[in-house]
Short mmCIF file of C-alpha atoms in Angstrom, two decimals:
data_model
loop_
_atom_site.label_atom_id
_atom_site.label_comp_id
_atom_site.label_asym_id
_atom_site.label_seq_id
_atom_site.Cartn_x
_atom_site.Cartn_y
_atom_site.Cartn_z
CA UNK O 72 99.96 -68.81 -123.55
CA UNK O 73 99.19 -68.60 -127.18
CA UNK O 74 96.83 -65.64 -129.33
CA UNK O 75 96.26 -67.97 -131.27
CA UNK O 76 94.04 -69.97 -128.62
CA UNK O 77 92.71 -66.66 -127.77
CA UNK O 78 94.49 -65.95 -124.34
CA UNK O 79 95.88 -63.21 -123.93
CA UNK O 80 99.45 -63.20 -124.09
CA UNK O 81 99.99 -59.68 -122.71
CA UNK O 82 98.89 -58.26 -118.91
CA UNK O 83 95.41 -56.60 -119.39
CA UNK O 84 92.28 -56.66 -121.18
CA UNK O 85 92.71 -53.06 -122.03
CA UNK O 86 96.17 -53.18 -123.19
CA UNK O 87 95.26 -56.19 -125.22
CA UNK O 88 92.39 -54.56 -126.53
CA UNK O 89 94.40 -51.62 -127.88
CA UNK O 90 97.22 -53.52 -128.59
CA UNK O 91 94.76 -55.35 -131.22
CA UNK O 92 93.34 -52.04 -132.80
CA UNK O 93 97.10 -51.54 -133.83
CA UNK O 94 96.10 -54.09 -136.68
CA UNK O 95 94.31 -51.67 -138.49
CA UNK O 96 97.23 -50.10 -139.80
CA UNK O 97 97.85 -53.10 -142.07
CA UNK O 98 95.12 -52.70 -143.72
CA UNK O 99 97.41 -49.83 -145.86
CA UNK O 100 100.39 -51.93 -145.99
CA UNK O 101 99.62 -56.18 -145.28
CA UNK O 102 96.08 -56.17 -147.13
CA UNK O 103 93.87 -58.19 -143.96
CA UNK O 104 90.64 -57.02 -145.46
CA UNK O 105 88.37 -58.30 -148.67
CA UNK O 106 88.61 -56.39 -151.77
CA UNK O 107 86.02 -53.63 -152.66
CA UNK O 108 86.17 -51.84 -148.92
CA UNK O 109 86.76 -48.48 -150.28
CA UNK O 110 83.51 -48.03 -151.02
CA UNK O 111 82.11 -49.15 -147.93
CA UNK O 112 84.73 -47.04 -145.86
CA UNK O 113 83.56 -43.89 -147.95
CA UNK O 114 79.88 -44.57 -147.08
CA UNK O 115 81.11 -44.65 -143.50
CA UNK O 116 82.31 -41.86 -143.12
CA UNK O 117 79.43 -39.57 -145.05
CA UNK O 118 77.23 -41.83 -142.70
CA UNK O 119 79.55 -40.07 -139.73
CA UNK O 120 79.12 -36.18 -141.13
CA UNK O 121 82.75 -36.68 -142.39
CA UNK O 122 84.05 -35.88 -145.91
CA UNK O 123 86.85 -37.48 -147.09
CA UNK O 124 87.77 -34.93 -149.69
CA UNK O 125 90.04 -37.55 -151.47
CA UNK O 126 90.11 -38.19 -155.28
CA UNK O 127 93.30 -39.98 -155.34
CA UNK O 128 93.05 -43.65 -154.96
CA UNK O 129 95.85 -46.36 -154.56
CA UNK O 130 94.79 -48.39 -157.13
CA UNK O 131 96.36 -50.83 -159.57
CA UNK O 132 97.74 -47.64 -161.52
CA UNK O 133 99.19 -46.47 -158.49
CA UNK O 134 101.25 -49.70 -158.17
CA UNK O 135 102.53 -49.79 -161.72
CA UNK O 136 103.24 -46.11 -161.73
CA UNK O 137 104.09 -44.41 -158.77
CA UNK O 138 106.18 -41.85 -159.74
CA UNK O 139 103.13 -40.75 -162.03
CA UNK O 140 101.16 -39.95 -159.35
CA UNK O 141 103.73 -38.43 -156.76
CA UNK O 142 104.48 -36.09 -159.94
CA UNK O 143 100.94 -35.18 -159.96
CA UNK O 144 100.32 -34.54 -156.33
CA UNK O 145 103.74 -32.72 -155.94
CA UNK O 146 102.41 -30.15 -157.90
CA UNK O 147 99.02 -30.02 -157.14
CA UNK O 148 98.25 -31.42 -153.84
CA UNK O 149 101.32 -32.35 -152.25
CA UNK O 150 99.71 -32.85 -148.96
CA UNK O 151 96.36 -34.37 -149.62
CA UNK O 152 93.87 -37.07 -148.41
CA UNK O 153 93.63 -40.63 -150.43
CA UNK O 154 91.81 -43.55 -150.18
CA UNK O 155 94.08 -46.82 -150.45
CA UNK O 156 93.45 -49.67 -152.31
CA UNK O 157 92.10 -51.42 -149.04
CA UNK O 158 89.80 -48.30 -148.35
CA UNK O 159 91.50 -46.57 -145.74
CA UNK O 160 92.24 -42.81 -145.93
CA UNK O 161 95.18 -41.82 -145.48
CA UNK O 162 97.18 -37.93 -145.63
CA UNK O 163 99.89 -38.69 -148.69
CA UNK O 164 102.88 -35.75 -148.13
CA UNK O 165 104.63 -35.85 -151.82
CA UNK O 166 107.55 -33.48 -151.24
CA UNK O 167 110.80 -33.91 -149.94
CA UNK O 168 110.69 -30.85 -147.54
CA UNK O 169 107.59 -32.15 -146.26
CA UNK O 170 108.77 -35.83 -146.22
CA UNK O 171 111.81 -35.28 -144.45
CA UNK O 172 110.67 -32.40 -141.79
CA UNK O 173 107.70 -34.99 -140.92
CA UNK O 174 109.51 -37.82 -140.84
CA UNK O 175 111.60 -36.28 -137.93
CA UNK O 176 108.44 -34.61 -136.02
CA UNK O 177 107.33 -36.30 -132.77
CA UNK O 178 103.89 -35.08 -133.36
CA UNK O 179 103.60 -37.82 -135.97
CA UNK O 180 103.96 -40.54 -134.04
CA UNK O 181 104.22 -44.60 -134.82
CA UNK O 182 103.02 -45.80 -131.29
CA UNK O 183 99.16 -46.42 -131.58
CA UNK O 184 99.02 -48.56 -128.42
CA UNK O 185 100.37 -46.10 -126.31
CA UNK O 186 98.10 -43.03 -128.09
CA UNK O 187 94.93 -44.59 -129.90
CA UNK O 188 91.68 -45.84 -128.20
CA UNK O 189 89.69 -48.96 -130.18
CA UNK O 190 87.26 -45.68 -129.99
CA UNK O 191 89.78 -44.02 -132.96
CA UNK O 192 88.85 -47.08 -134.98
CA UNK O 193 85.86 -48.33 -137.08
CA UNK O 194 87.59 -51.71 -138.93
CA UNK O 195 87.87 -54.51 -137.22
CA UNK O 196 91.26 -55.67 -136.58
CA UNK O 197 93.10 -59.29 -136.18
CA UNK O 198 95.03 -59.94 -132.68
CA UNK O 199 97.40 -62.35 -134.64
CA UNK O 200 99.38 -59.62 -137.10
CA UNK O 201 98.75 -57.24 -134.21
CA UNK O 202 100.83 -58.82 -131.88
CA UNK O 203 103.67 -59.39 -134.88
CA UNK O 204 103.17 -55.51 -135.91
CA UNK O 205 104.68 -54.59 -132.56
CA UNK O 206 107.91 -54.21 -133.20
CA UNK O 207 110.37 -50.84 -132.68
CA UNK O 208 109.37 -49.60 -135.98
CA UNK O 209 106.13 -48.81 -134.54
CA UNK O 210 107.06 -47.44 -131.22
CA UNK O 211 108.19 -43.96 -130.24
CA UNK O 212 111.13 -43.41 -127.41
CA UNK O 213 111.51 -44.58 -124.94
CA UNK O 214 110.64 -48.35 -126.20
CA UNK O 215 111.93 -47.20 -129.79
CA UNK O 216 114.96 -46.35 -127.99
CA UNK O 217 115.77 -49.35 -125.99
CA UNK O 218 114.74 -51.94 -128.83
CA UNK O 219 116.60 -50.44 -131.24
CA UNK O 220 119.53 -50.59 -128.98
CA UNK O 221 119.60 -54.02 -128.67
CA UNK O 222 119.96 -54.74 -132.48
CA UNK O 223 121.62 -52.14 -133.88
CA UNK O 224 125.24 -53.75 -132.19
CA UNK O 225 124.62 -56.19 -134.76
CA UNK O 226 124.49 -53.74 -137.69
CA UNK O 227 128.09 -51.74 -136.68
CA UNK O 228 129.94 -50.69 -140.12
CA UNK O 229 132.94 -53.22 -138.50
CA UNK O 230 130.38 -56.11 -137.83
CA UNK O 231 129.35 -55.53 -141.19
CA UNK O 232 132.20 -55.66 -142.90
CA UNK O 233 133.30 -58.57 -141.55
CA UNK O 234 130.15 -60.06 -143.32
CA UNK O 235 131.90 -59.35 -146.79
CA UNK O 236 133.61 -62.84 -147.71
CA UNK O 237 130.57 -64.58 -146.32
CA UNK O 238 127.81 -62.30 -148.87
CA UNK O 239 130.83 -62.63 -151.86
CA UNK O 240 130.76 -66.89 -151.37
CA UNK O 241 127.41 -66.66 -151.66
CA UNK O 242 126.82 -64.49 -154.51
CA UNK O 243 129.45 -66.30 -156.59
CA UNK O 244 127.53 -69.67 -155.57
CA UNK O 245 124.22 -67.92 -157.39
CA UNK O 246 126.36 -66.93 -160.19
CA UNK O 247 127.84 -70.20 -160.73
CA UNK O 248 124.90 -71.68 -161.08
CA UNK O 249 123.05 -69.04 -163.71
CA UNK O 250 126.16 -69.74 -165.30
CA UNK O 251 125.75 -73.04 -165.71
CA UNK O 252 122.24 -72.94 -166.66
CA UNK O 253 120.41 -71.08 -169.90
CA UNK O 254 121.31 -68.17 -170.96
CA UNK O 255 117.51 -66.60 -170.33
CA UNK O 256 116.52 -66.69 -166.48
CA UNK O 257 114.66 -65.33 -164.23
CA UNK O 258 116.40 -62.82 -161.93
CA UNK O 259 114.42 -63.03 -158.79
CA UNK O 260 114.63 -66.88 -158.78
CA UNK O 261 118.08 -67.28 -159.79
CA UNK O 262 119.67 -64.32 -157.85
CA UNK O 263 117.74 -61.48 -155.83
CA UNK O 264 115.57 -63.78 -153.40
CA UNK O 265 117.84 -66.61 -152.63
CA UNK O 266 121.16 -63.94 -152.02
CA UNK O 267 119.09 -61.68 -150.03
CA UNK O 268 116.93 -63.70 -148.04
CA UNK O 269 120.31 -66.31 -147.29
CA UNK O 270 122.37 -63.35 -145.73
CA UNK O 271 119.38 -62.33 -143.30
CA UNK O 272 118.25 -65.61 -142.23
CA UNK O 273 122.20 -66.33 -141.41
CA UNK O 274 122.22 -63.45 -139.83
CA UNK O 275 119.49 -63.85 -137.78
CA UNK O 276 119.63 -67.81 -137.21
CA UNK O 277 116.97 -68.74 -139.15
CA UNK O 278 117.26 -72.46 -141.16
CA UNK O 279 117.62 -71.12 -145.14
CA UNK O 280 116.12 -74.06 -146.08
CA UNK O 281 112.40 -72.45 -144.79
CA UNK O 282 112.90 -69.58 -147.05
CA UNK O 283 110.49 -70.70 -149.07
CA UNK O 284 107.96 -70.75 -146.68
CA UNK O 285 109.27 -67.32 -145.74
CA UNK O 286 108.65 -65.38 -148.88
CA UNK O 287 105.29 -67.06 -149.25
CA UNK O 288 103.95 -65.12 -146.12
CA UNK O 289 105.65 -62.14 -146.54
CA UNK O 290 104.34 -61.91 -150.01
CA UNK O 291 100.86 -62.32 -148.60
CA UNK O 292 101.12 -60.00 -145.49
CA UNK O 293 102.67 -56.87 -147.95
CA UNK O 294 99.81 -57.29 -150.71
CA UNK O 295 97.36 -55.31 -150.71
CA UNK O 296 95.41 -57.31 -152.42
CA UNK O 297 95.03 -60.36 -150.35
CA UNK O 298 91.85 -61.20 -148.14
CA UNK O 299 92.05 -61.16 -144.34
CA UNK O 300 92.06 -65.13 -144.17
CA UNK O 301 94.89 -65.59 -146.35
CA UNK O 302 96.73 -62.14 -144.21
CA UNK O 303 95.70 -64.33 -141.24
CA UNK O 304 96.86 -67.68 -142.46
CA UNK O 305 100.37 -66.23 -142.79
CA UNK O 306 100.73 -64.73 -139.67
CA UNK O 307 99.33 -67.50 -137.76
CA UNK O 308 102.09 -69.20 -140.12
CA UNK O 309 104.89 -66.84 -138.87
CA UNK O 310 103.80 -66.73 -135.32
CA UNK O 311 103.71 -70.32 -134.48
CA UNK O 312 107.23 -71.10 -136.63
CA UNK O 313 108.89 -68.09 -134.84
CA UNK O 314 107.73 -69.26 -131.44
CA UNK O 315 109.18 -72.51 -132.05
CA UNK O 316 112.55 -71.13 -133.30
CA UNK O 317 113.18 -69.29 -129.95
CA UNK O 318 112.19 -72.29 -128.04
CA UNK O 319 114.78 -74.42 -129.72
CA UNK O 320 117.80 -71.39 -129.70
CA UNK O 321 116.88 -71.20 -126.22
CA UNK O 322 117.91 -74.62 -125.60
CA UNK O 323 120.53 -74.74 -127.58
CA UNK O 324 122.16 -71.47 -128.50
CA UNK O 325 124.04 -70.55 -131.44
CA UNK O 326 126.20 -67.56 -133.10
CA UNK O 327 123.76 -65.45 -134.30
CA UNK O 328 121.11 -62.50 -133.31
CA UNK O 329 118.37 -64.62 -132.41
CA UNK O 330 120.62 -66.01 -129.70
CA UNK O 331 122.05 -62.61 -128.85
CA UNK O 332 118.58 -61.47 -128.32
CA UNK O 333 117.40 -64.00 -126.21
CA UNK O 334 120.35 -63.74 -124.16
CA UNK O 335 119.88 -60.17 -123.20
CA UNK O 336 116.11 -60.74 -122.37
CA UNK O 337 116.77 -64.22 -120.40
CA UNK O 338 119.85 -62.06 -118.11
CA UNK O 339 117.63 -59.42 -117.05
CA UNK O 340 117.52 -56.82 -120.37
CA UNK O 341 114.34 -55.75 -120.78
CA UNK O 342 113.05 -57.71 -124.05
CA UNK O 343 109.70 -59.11 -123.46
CA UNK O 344 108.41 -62.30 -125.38
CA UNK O 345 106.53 -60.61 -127.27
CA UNK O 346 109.36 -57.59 -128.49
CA UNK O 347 111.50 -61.02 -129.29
CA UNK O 348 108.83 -62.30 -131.62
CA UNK O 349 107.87 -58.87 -133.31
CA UNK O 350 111.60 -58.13 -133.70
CA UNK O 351 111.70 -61.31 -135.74
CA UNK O 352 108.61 -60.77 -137.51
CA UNK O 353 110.74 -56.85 -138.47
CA UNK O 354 113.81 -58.33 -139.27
CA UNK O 355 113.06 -61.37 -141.39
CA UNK O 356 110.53 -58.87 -143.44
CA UNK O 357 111.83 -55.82 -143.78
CA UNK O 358 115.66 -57.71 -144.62
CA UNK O 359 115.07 -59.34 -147.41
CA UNK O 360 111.91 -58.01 -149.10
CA UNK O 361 113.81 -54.19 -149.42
CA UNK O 362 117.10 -55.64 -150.66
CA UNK O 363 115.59 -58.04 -153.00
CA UNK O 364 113.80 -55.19 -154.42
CA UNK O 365 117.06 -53.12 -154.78
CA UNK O 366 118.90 -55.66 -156.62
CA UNK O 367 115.92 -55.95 -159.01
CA UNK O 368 115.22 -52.66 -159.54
CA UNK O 369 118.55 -51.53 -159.53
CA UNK O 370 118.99 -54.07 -162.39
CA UNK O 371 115.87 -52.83 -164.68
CA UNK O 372 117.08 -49.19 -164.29
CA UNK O 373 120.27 -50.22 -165.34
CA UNK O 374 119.64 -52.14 -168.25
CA UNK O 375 117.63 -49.74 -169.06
CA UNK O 376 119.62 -46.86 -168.82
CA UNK O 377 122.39 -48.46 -170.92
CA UNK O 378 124.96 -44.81 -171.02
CA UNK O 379 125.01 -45.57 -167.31
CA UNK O 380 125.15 -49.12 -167.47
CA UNK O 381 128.58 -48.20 -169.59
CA UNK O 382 129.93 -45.68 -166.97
CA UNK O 383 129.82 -48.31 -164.54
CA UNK O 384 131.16 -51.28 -166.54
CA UNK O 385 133.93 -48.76 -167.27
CA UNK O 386 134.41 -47.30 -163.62
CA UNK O 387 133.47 -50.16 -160.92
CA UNK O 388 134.78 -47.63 -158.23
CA UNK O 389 131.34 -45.59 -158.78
CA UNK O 390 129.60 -48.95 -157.38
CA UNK O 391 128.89 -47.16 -153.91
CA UNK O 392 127.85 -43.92 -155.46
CA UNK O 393 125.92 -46.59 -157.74
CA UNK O 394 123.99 -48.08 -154.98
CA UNK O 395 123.01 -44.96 -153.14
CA UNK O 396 121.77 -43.32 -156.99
CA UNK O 397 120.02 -46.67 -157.04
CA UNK O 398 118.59 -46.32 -153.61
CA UNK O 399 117.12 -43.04 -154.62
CA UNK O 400 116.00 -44.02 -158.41
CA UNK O 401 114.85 -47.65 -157.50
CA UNK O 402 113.75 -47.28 -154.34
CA UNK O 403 112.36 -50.58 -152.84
CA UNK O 404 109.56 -48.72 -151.31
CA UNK O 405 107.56 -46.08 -152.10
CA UNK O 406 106.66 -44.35 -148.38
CA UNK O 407 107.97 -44.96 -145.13
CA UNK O 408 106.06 -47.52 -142.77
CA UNK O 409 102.32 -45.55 -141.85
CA UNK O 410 102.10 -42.85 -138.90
CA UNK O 411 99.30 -40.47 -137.32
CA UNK O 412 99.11 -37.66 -135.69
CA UNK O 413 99.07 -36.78 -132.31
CA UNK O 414 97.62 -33.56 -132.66
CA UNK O 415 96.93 -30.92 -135.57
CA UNK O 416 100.33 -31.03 -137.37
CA UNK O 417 100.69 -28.50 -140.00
CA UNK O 418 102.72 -29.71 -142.64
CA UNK O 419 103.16 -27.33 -145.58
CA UNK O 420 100.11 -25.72 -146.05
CA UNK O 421 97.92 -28.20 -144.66
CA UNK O 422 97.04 -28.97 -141.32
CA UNK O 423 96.16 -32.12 -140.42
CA UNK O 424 93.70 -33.19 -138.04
CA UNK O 425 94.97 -35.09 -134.72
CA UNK O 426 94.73 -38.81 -135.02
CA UNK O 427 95.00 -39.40 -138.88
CA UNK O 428 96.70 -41.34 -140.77
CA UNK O 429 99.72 -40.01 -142.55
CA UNK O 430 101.72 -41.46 -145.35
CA UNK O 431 105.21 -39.73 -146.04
CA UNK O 432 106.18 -40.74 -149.89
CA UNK O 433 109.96 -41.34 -149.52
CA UNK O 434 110.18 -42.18 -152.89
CA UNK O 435 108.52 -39.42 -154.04
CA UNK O 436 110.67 -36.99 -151.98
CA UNK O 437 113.47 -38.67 -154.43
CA UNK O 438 112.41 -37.59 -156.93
CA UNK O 439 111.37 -33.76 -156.27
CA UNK O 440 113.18 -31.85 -158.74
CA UNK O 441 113.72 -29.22 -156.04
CA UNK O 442 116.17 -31.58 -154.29
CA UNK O 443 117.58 -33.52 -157.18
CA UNK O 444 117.79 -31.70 -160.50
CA UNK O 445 116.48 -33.94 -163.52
CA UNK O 446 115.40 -36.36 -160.34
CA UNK O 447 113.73 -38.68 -163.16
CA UNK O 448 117.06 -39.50 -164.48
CA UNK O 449 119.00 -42.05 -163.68
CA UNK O 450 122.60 -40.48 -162.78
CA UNK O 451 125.53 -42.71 -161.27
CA UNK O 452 127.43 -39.53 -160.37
CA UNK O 453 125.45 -37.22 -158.91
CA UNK O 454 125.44 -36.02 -155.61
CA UNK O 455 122.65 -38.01 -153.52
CA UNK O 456 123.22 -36.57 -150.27
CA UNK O 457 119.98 -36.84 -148.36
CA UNK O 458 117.77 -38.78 -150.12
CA UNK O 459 115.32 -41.04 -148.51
CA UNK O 460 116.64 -44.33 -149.51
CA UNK O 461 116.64 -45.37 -145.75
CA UNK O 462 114.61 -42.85 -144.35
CA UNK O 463 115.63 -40.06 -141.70
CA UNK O 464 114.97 -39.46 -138.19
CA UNK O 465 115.33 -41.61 -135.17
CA UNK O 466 114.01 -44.73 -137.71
CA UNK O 467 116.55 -44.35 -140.43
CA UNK O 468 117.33 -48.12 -141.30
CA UNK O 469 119.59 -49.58 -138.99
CA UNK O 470 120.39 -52.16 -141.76
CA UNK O 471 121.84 -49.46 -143.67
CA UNK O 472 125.60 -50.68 -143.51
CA UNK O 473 124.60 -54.15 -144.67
CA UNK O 474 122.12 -53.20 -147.81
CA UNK O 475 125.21 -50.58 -149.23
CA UNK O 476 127.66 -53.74 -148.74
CA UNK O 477 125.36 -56.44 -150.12
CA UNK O 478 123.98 -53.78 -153.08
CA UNK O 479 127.79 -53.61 -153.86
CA UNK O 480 128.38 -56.94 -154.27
CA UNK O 481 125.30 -57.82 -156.08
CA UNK O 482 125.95 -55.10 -158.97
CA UNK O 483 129.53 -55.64 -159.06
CA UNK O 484 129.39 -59.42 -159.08
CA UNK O 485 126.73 -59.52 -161.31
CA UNK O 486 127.77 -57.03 -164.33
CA UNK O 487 131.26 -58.55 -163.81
CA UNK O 488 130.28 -62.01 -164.41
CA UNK O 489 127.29 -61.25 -167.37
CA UNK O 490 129.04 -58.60 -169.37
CA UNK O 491 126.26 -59.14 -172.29
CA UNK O 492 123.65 -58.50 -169.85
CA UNK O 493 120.05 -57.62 -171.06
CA UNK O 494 116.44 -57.65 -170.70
CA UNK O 495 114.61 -60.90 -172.11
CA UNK O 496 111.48 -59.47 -172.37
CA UNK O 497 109.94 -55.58 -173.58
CA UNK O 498 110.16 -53.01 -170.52
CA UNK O 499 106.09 -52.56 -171.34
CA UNK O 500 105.37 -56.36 -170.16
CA UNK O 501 106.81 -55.97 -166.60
CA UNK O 502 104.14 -55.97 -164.05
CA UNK O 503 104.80 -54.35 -160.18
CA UNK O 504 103.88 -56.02 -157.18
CA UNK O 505 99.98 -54.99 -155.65
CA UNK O 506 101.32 -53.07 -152.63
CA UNK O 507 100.98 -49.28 -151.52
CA UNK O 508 104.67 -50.25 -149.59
CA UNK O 509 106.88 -52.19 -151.68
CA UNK O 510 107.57 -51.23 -155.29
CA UNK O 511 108.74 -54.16 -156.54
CA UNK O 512 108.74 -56.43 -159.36
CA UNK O 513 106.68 -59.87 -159.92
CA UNK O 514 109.18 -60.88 -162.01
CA UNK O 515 112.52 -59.96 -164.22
CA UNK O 516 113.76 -62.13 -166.73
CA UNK O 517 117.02 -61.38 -168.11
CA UNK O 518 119.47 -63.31 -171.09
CA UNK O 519 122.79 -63.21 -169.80
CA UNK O 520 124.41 -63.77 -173.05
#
């Protein structure tokens, strides 16, 4: 039985029900509201006796400068209350202390079914990215636990490594072909989306040839921007094609994770329709929207950092230290995926309330000059033990192994091939994605030669 019909896919009404208020959520990181709801959300809560005591807002400014506010905040309010773009308040922690002793509390919590009430809620939500949002990266052990489990086999260092001709062919296919072509092009288009989002959908079994369709509604769902129609279009979008996809491996398995999957819920493991879908949803997202944002990132900082550029032309056995200085400079996001709290949680000076909203700044905690001395320079060779790159705690990125190997690749291959590689266009022009999640770039054009 479908959502999309309207019945219920799941066992009752009242898991359903809070199963759907776990939507709400997106509102801070997929955009399913209308613009201008901050306002309304503010008048809410005076309405309710509440004050939101937040003067921060994650704007437009926040997405093209980040780092300018986690600077601010770090040194001023580094645990504070702000209102996101999409009007929901959230607690922003700033420093990496903070960042990293929260991100490893189990008093902030991911698992809103399980802890939350429709009650804790006043937005409403949509069922359809609810039921995709349920995936291990919002669950707490023991579901956490077992999900992660039955992927992470997939994501072994060895596994991984044997993935290494397969990511080279196809990085030296892109190549090729920017080689052949003008000397000005655009990096996302030429080499960052088709590389990463070709080694995930292999990787999962999912046709390349709908990666178009792909990045079209995971664009949508990580704005936050959008309107809750077109945030609903795409998940309808992604719901129905994923459903079809495991009805087809089903019938005719191949060599890949989708198949693994369904053959460990299908002989008994416990991997509900719903996990399989959600898992998906997780993988396909979250695999090729953070490493095509490392590539291009790691690209502008480069090029614009051109001493370091030159160390690494010169010393190609720094690439892994490269990618992990990258990881921490660059990062591809700028807070780990949203939690709350389960009950007062005092985190630096500042205790906040049970059942709020808390948004941990991992790139921020990158660049705290208490961890990382001169953390706002780029710095191929310095020690970047600990940063937040992929997180910490029990959700540290299980596709850790295969963004280090594929970030290798990329920046080797690539300054290898283009060693007159430059910007085509003034730093001052580039223009960052509208998310609170992703920092990324809408675009990177580069001459080669």
């Amino acid at each position: 039985m479908s959502i999309i019909t309207g019945v219920a896919p799941l066992g009752s009404v009242e898991r359903r029900t809070a199963i759907e208020a776990r939507a709400v959520i997106n509102r801070t990181r997929v955009g399913n509201c209308d613009r201008g709801a901050t306002s309304e959300v503010v008048a809410m809560m005076n309405a309710r006796g509440e004050t939101t005591t937040a003067t921060e807002r994650l704007d437009d400014s926040f997405f093209q400068d980040p780092q300018g506010l986690f600077a601010r905040l770090r040194s001023s309010a580094p645990v504070t209350p702000v209102i996101t773009s999409e009007g929901v308040r959230v607690w922003l922690v700033t420093r990496y202390e903070d960042v990293r002793a929260a991100l490893a509390d189990p008093r902030v919590a991911k698992d809103w079914v399980t802890h939350m009430t429709p009650e804790d809620f006043d937005i409403n939500v949509d069922p359809v990215q609810a039921y995709l949002d349920q995936h291990m990266l919002n669950l707490d052990p023991p579901d956490h636990t077992r999900l992660r489990r039955l992927v992470v086999k997939a994501f072994t260092p060895r596994r991984v490594a044997a993935l290494r001709p397969r990511i080279s062919a196809v990085t030296d296919e892109l190549l090729d072909t920017m080689t052949d072509g003008p000397t000005e092009t655009e990096l996302i288009e030429a080499f960052a989306f088709p590389l990463s989002v070709t080694v995930i959908c292999e990787l999962i079994g999912i046709p390349v040839g709908d990666r178009e369709s792909f990045r079209t509604w995971s664009e949508t769902l990580l704005s936050s921007q959008g309107t809750r129609k077109e945030s609903r279009a795409a998940a309808v979008a992604m719901y129905e094609y994923f459903t079809r996809l495991v009805a087809e491996r089903r019938r005719e398995p191949a060599d890949d994770l989708l198949s693994a999957l369904i053959a460990a819920r299908d002989s008994g493991d416990s991997l509900s329709e719903h996990e399989l879908l959600s898992m998906m949803f997780l993988l396909l997202v979250a695999g090729h929207e953070t490493m095509l944002n490392l590539i291009t990132n790691g690209v502008l900082a480069l090029l614009t950092h051109p001493a370091e550029l030159k160390r690494l032309r010169d010393d190609p056995s720094l690439l892994p230290s490269a990618v992990e200085e990258l990881l921490r400079y660059a990062n591809p996001l700028n807070h780990a995926t949203e939690r709350f709290t389960l009950e007062p949680v005092t985190i630096g000076d500042v205790t906040i309330p049970a059942k709020e909203w808390v948004m941990l700044a991992s790139a921020s905690a990158n660049w705290d000059p208490s961890r990382f001395p001169d953390a706002d320079r780029l710095d191929l060779g310095r020690d970047i033990s600990g940063h937040m790159g992929f997180g910490h705690g029990i959700h540290y990125c299980l596709g850790a192994p295969l963004a280090r190997l594929e970030g290798e690749i990329a920046f080797g291959s690539l300054l290898s091939r283009f060693p007159e590689l430059k910007l085509a266009t003034p730093e001052t022009s580039l223009r960052w994605r509208p998310s609170s999640l992703i920092h990324g770039l809408e675009g990177l054009r580069i001459r080669l030669s």
